[in-house]
Amino acid sequence: MIKIAVLGFGTVGSGVVEVMAENKVSIAHNAAEEIEVKYILARGDHAESPFAGLVIHDFSVIESDPEIRIVVEVIGGCGAAYEYTKRALLAGKSVVTANKELVARHGQELIAIAKEKNLNYLFEASVGGGIPIIRPITQCLTANEIDEVYGILNGTTNYILTQMIQCGTSFDTALRQAQELGYAELDPTADVDGIDACRKTCILADLCFGRHVPPDEVKTQGIRGVDLADVAYARALGYKIKLLGRALRSGGDKITAYVAPHLIKNSSLLSNVDGVMNGIVVHGNAIGEAMFYGAGAGKRPTASAVVADVIDAAKHFKARKYLSWEPAAPGYVTDADEMPMRWYVRVKASLTAIGTKLGNVRFVTRRGAPPDEYAFVTDPMTHSSLHESLEDMEVLSHYRILD
Amino acid sequence: MIKIAVLGFGTVGSGVVEVMAENKVSIAHNAAEEIEVKYILARGDHAESPFAGLVIHDFSVIESDPEIRIVVEVIGGCGAAYEYTKRALLAGKSVVTANKELVARHGQELIAIAKEKNLNYLFEASVGGGIPIIRPITQCLTANEIDEVYGILNGTTNYILTQMIQCGTSFDTALRQAQELGYAELDPTADVDGIDACRKTCILADLCFGRHVPPDEVKTQGIRGVDLADVAYARALGYKIKLLGRALRSGGDKITAYVAPHLIKNSSLLSNVDGVMNGIVVHGNAIGEAMFYGAGAGKRPTASAVVADVIDAAKHFKARKYLSWEPAAPGYVTDADEMPMRWYVRVKASLTAIGTKLGNVRFVTRRGAPPDEYAFVTDPMTHSSLHESLEDMEVLSHYRILD
């Protein structure tokens, strides 16, 4: 019998405890030993929960209980979560987490501590919720040189964009719907402004390319600016607008990583990843392209990944050999704006100005457009040269095209 | 330095040797030790190959060389492959394979030998080619009770159906194209008649449900009967015809497994898996639905999975704990024809006969249909009751609908 403690009793924490109870028999079979939650660290008493008897308020009880061999951290953030994770590892307990912020910022340090103590720090749930992605990258694609990883990494923004695309709902209304359905927080900043996708992009880049990518070096643009006019032009071009996190080799030993809305082709599988679902594409020099699809958030899908990590930790009390990355030299992450791409642009300007500044572009029209609005697709160019070309025009929007 | 032997120097074997050479540095990094091919067991001399110096013809050299710790079996079939795998394991060498026929038939026995000798028998490449699917199921979805697994498991038939759907090519022409492009063998039976998909379905069912499913208990129907008329009717209904392998719980401790063409909704992600690509959907009670997509065959994608297994074997010389299944009691695999489903049916009959025998069905039309041809969708019913209802009609085709 293996005893574990769960830190945090919010959506994911309660999902973990529920799935552990519900699938107890098959989990014991898969782990080759029974696993039981001994403590739940929470602020309130959760008197209404069937697991109220397990709730405690003092982390040091867990820290000093030698029976606890695995700690699940689902508090979130980099405050208490960071402190407790360190203390748990130093106390000889493996740690499993769904905390992308903590892994993106401090993963390298925490993995190093875990290795030194010959323990595990596992975080399958930190990217793509329930979707198996960390192990596939680190155990199944090891024969490849990975060139690129990108995907729809945030369910909230994908829900909003899907509503805009499929139902013609405005951004504000779709955001409100997402909040009513519990897909978006009351303060939706982390999702809508791409911060959540940025953290996940960093973790993917860390694992795919082997060096630490700090979130604040990743240019991040969310979906607040996306307008139904852009959705309509994209449709006319045979594209959909999706928020992508993307990391790719940019020559030498350097990489580029960024988060931004993109126009992606209707014929691509990724453009059909709708609603709150996530899809992650990995490109390697042996496998070509692979995609992983599933629920990127939510109570039970996230618990699915967390509990799988608990089972893995229970089967391998010694440090797993596949999860780690090195520090990066300064300048490792190059500026995404310097990477030439085709752009979709919507401006208020004269045709003459556009012709003069941008040369041959491909124009696209939509019904009901104001007479001085033009939308077009450019040849591949860097963001700075695009910016220069658009200098004297009123730019309504401009988004990257994923070719 | 770890030395390995590769048995078989066909498409996959040469892919393995090439990828090992090309990605030598990153593979050594991922395995934490250099890995080198010492022998290639082949019939011919392959004098034209840069690896000709490694070619030998006598397996016992490999068997008796204590330096060889991992053997890659990519011979295929259940003859020499079966014998050499057993002998390699008994000689204390881990074995990695892409051989779905061998794993589907003798996997249980070979894994048992491997376990007894505290070695590994790994077969990530046996299903879905390069797509990570074996480890995701056995390591990442362990918190779930898996209800169902299904997918497009054969690239050749998916290429043929895609040509029929997208270009209006007839089955015969599309098959010839596939042969010219090297996607189909000169004798296409194993692919076109669903035998290959059947073996992969068995392996997926073995792993998802934990008990051995023998290929000859899995009803298997290929795509030879699919006509452009069916493709047209499916389109009018908003569906595509895809060959699926499928296994699901059928109540109690039993499962159903079968291979057959299905009509699947255009709005499903799987229906957008086109050409030679594969897509595998797993449904679990915590994660909900997850899908894995990529190249299901081909030299380098398959090598990607084989070499990842070699790296895994190199990192874990002791038996992995997650890969195995139990024997099944008689009657474990129930008859797929007894599972009620909606059916798409095309007949030559009178409207009266259809109405009398089948009651309310949903008719669908196509341009250029002969006057006495009718196509329709039934309510859910078993295959036997469908068969009974169609008794006096000339049945041109009938396929399952995946709802």
JSON list of N, CA and C in Angstrom, two decimals, chain A residues 82-83 85-86 89-90 102-116 121 212 324-327:
[
{"chain": "A", "resi": 82, "resn": "TYR", "atom": "N", "xyz": [5.58, 26.25, -4.93]},
{"chain": "A", "resi": 82, "resn": "TYR", "atom": "CA", "xyz": [7.04, 26.17, -5.10]},
{"chain": "A", "resi": 82, "resn": "TYR", "atom": "C", "xyz": [7.69, 25.73, -3.79]},
{"chain": "A", "resi": 83, "resn": "GLU", "atom": "N", "xyz": [7.27, 26.36, -2.70]},
{"chain": "A", "resi": 83, "resn": "GLU", "atom": "CA", "xyz": [7.86, 26.05, -1.39]},
{"chain": "A", "resi": 83, "resn": "GLU", "atom": "C", "xyz": [7.60, 24.59, -1.00]},
{"chain": "A", "resi": 85, "resn": "THR", "atom": "N", "xyz": [6.73, 22.06, -2.89]},
{"chain": "A", "resi": 85, "resn": "THR", "atom": "CA", "xyz": [7.36, 21.10, -3.80]},
{"chain": "A", "resi": 85, "resn": "THR", "atom": "C", "xyz": [8.81, 20.86, -3.37]},
{"chain": "A", "resi": 86, "resn": "LYS", "atom": "N", "xyz": [9.53, 21.96, -3.12]},
{"chain": "A", "resi": 86, "resn": "LYS", "atom": "CA", "xyz": [10.92, 21.84, -2.68]},
{"chain": "A", "resi": 86, "resn": "LYS", "atom": "C", "xyz": [11.02, 21.06, -1.38]},
{"chain": "A", "resi": 89, "resn": "LEU", "atom": "N", "xyz": [10.32, 17.33, -1.87]},
{"chain": "A", "resi": 89, "resn": "LEU", "atom": "CA", "xyz": [11.46, 16.64, -2.49]},
{"chain": "A", "resi": 89, "resn": "LEU", "atom": "C", "xyz": [12.59, 16.48, -1.48]},
{"chain": "A", "resi": 90, "resn": "LEU", "atom": "N", "xyz": [12.88, 17.54, -0.76]},
{"chain": "A", "resi": 90, "resn": "LEU", "atom": "CA", "xyz": [13.98, 17.48, 0.22]},
{"chain": "A", "resi": 90, "resn": "LEU", "atom": "C", "xyz": [13.65, 16.48, 1.34]},
{"chain": "A", "resi": 102, "resn": "LEU", "atom": "N", "xyz": [4.66, 26.76, -12.54]},
{"chain": "A", "resi": 102, "resn": "LEU", "atom": "CA", "xyz": [5.81, 26.35, -11.73]},
{"chain": "A", "resi": 102, "resn": "LEU", "atom": "C", "xyz": [6.83, 25.57, -12.57]},
{"chain": "A", "resi": 103, "resn": "VAL", "atom": "N", "xyz": [6.34, 24.66, -13.42]},
{"chain": "A", "resi": 103, "resn": "VAL", "atom": "CA", "xyz": [7.26, 23.86, -14.24]},
{"chain": "A", "resi": 103, "resn": "VAL", "atom": "C", "xyz": [7.98, 24.76, -15.25]},
{"chain": "A", "resi": 104, "resn": "ALA", "atom": "N", "xyz": [7.23, 25.69, -15.87]},
{"chain": "A", "resi": 104, "resn": "ALA", "atom": "CA", "xyz": [7.85, 26.57, -16.87]},
{"chain": "A", "resi": 104, "resn": "ALA", "atom": "C", "xyz": [8.93, 27.44, -16.23]},
{"chain": "A", "resi": 105, "resn": "ARG", "atom": "N", "xyz": [8.66, 27.93, -15.02]},
{"chain": "A", "resi": 105, "resn": "ARG", "atom": "CA", "xyz": [9.63, 28.82, -14.38]},
{"chain": "A", "resi": 105, "resn": "ARG", "atom": "C", "xyz": [10.75, 28.07, -13.66]},
{"chain": "A", "resi": 106, "resn": "HIS", "atom": "N", "xyz": [10.36, 27.10, -12.85]},
{"chain": "A", "resi": 106, "resn": "HIS", "atom": "CA", "xyz": [11.33, 26.49, -11.94]},
{"chain": "A", "resi": 106, "resn": "HIS", "atom": "C", "xyz": [11.54, 25.00, -12.19]},
{"chain": "A", "resi": 107, "resn": "GLY", "atom": "N", "xyz": [11.02, 24.49, -13.30]},
{"chain": "A", "resi": 107, "resn": "GLY", "atom": "CA", "xyz": [11.12, 23.06, -13.57]},
{"chain": "A", "resi": 107, "resn": "GLY", "atom": "C", "xyz": [12.55, 22.54, -13.53]},
{"chain": "A", "resi": 108, "resn": "GLN", "atom": "N", "xyz": [13.45, 23.27, -14.17]},
{"chain": "A", "resi": 108, "resn": "GLN", "atom": "CA", "xyz": [14.84, 22.82, -14.25]},
{"chain": "A", "resi": 108, "resn": "GLN", "atom": "C", "xyz": [15.42, 22.63, -12.84]},
{"chain": "A", "resi": 109, "resn": "GLU", "atom": "N", "xyz": [15.18, 23.60, -11.98]},
{"chain": "A", "resi": 109, "resn": "GLU", "atom": "CA", "xyz": [15.69, 23.52, -10.61]},
{"chain": "A", "resi": 109, "resn": "GLU", "atom": "C", "xyz": [15.05, 22.37, -9.84]},
{"chain": "A", "resi": 110, "resn": "LEU", "atom": "N", "xyz": [13.74, 22.23, -9.98]},
{"chain": "A", "resi": 110, "resn": "LEU", "atom": "CA", "xyz": [13.04, 21.20, -9.21]},
{"chain": "A", "resi": 110, "resn": "LEU", "atom": "C", "xyz": [13.41, 19.79, -9.69]},
{"chain": "A", "resi": 111, "resn": "ILE", "atom": "N", "xyz": [13.57, 19.64, -11.00]},
{"chain": "A", "resi": 111, "resn": "ILE", "atom": "CA", "xyz": [14.02, 18.34, -11.52]},
{"chain": "A", "resi": 111, "resn": "ILE", "atom": "C", "xyz": [15.42, 18.01, -10.99]},
{"chain": "A", "resi": 112, "resn": "ALA", "atom": "N", "xyz": [16.26, 19.04, -10.95]},
{"chain": "A", "resi": 112, "resn": "ALA", "atom": "CA", "xyz": [17.63, 18.83, -10.46]},
{"chain": "A", "resi": 112, "resn": "ALA", "atom": "C", "xyz": [17.62, 18.35, -9.00]},
{"chain": "A", "resi": 113, "resn": "ILE", "atom": "N", "xyz": [16.77, 18.97, -8.20]},
{"chain": "A", "resi": 113, "resn": "ILE", "atom": "CA", "xyz": [16.66, 18.54, -6.79]},
{"chain": "A", "resi": 113, "resn": "ILE", "atom": "C", "xyz": [16.17, 17.09, -6.73]},
{"chain": "A", "resi": 114, "resn": "ALA", "atom": "N", "xyz": [15.13, 16.81, -7.54]},
{"chain": "A", "resi": 114, "resn": "ALA", "atom": "CA", "xyz": [14.58, 15.45, -7.55]},
{"chain": "A", "resi": 114, "resn": "ALA", "atom": "C", "xyz": [15.65, 14.44, -7.93]},
{"chain": "A", "resi": 115, "resn": "LYS", "atom": "N", "xyz": [16.43, 14.76, -8.96]},
{"chain": "A", "resi": 115, "resn": "LYS", "atom": "CA", "xyz": [17.49, 13.83, -9.39]},
{"chain": "A", "resi": 115, "resn": "LYS", "atom": "C", "xyz": [18.51, 13.60, -8.29]},
{"chain": "A", "resi": 116, "resn": "GLU", "atom": "N", "xyz": [18.89, 14.70, -7.65]},
{"chain": "A", "resi": 116, "resn": "GLU", "atom": "CA", "xyz": [19.90, 14.59, -6.60]},
{"chain": "A", "resi": 116, "resn": "GLU", "atom": "C", "xyz": [19.41, 13.70, -5.48]},
{"chain": "A", "resi": 121, "resn": "TYR", "atom": "N", "xyz": [10.10, 14.10, -10.23]},
{"chain": "A", "resi": 121, "resn": "TYR", "atom": "CA", "xyz": [9.23, 15.27, -10.32]},
{"chain": "A", "resi": 121, "resn": "TYR", "atom": "C", "xyz": [8.56, 15.15, -11.68]},
{"chain": "A", "resi": 212, "resn": "HIS", "atom": "N", "xyz": [16.52, 25.30, -21.30]},
{"chain": "A", "resi": 212, "resn": "HIS", "atom": "CA", "xyz": [15.48, 26.07, -20.62]},
{"chain": "A", "resi": 212, "resn": "HIS", "atom": "C", "xyz": [15.06, 27.31, -21.40]},
{"chain": "A", "resi": 324, "resn": "SER", "atom": "N", "xyz": [14.46, 15.95, -18.29]},
{"chain": "A", "resi": 324, "resn": "SER", "atom": "CA", "xyz": [15.29, 17.05, -17.81]},
{"chain": "A", "resi": 324, "resn": "SER", "atom": "C", "xyz": [15.76, 17.90, -18.97]},
{"chain": "A", "resi": 325, "resn": "TRP", "atom": "N", "xyz": [16.22, 19.08, -18.64]},
{"chain": "A", "resi": 325, "resn": "TRP", "atom": "CA", "xyz": [16.81, 19.94, -19.66]},
{"chain": "A", "resi": 325, "resn": "TRP", "atom": "C", "xyz": [17.90, 20.78, -19.02]},
{"chain": "A", "resi": 326, "resn": "GLU", "atom": "N", "xyz": [18.72, 21.34, -19.88]},
{"chain": "A", "resi": 326, "resn": "GLU", "atom": "CA", "xyz": [19.91, 22.07, -19.44]},
{"chain": "A", "resi": 326, "resn": "GLU", "atom": "C", "xyz": [19.61, 23.57, -19.41]},
{"chain": "A", "resi": 327, "resn": "PRO", "atom": "N", "xyz": [20.44, 24.32, -18.72]},
{"chain": "A", "resi": 327, "resn": "PRO", "atom": "CA", "xyz": [20.31, 25.78, -18.84]},
{"chain": "A", "resi": 327, "resn": "PRO", "atom": "C", "xyz": [20.71, 26.21, -20.25]}
]
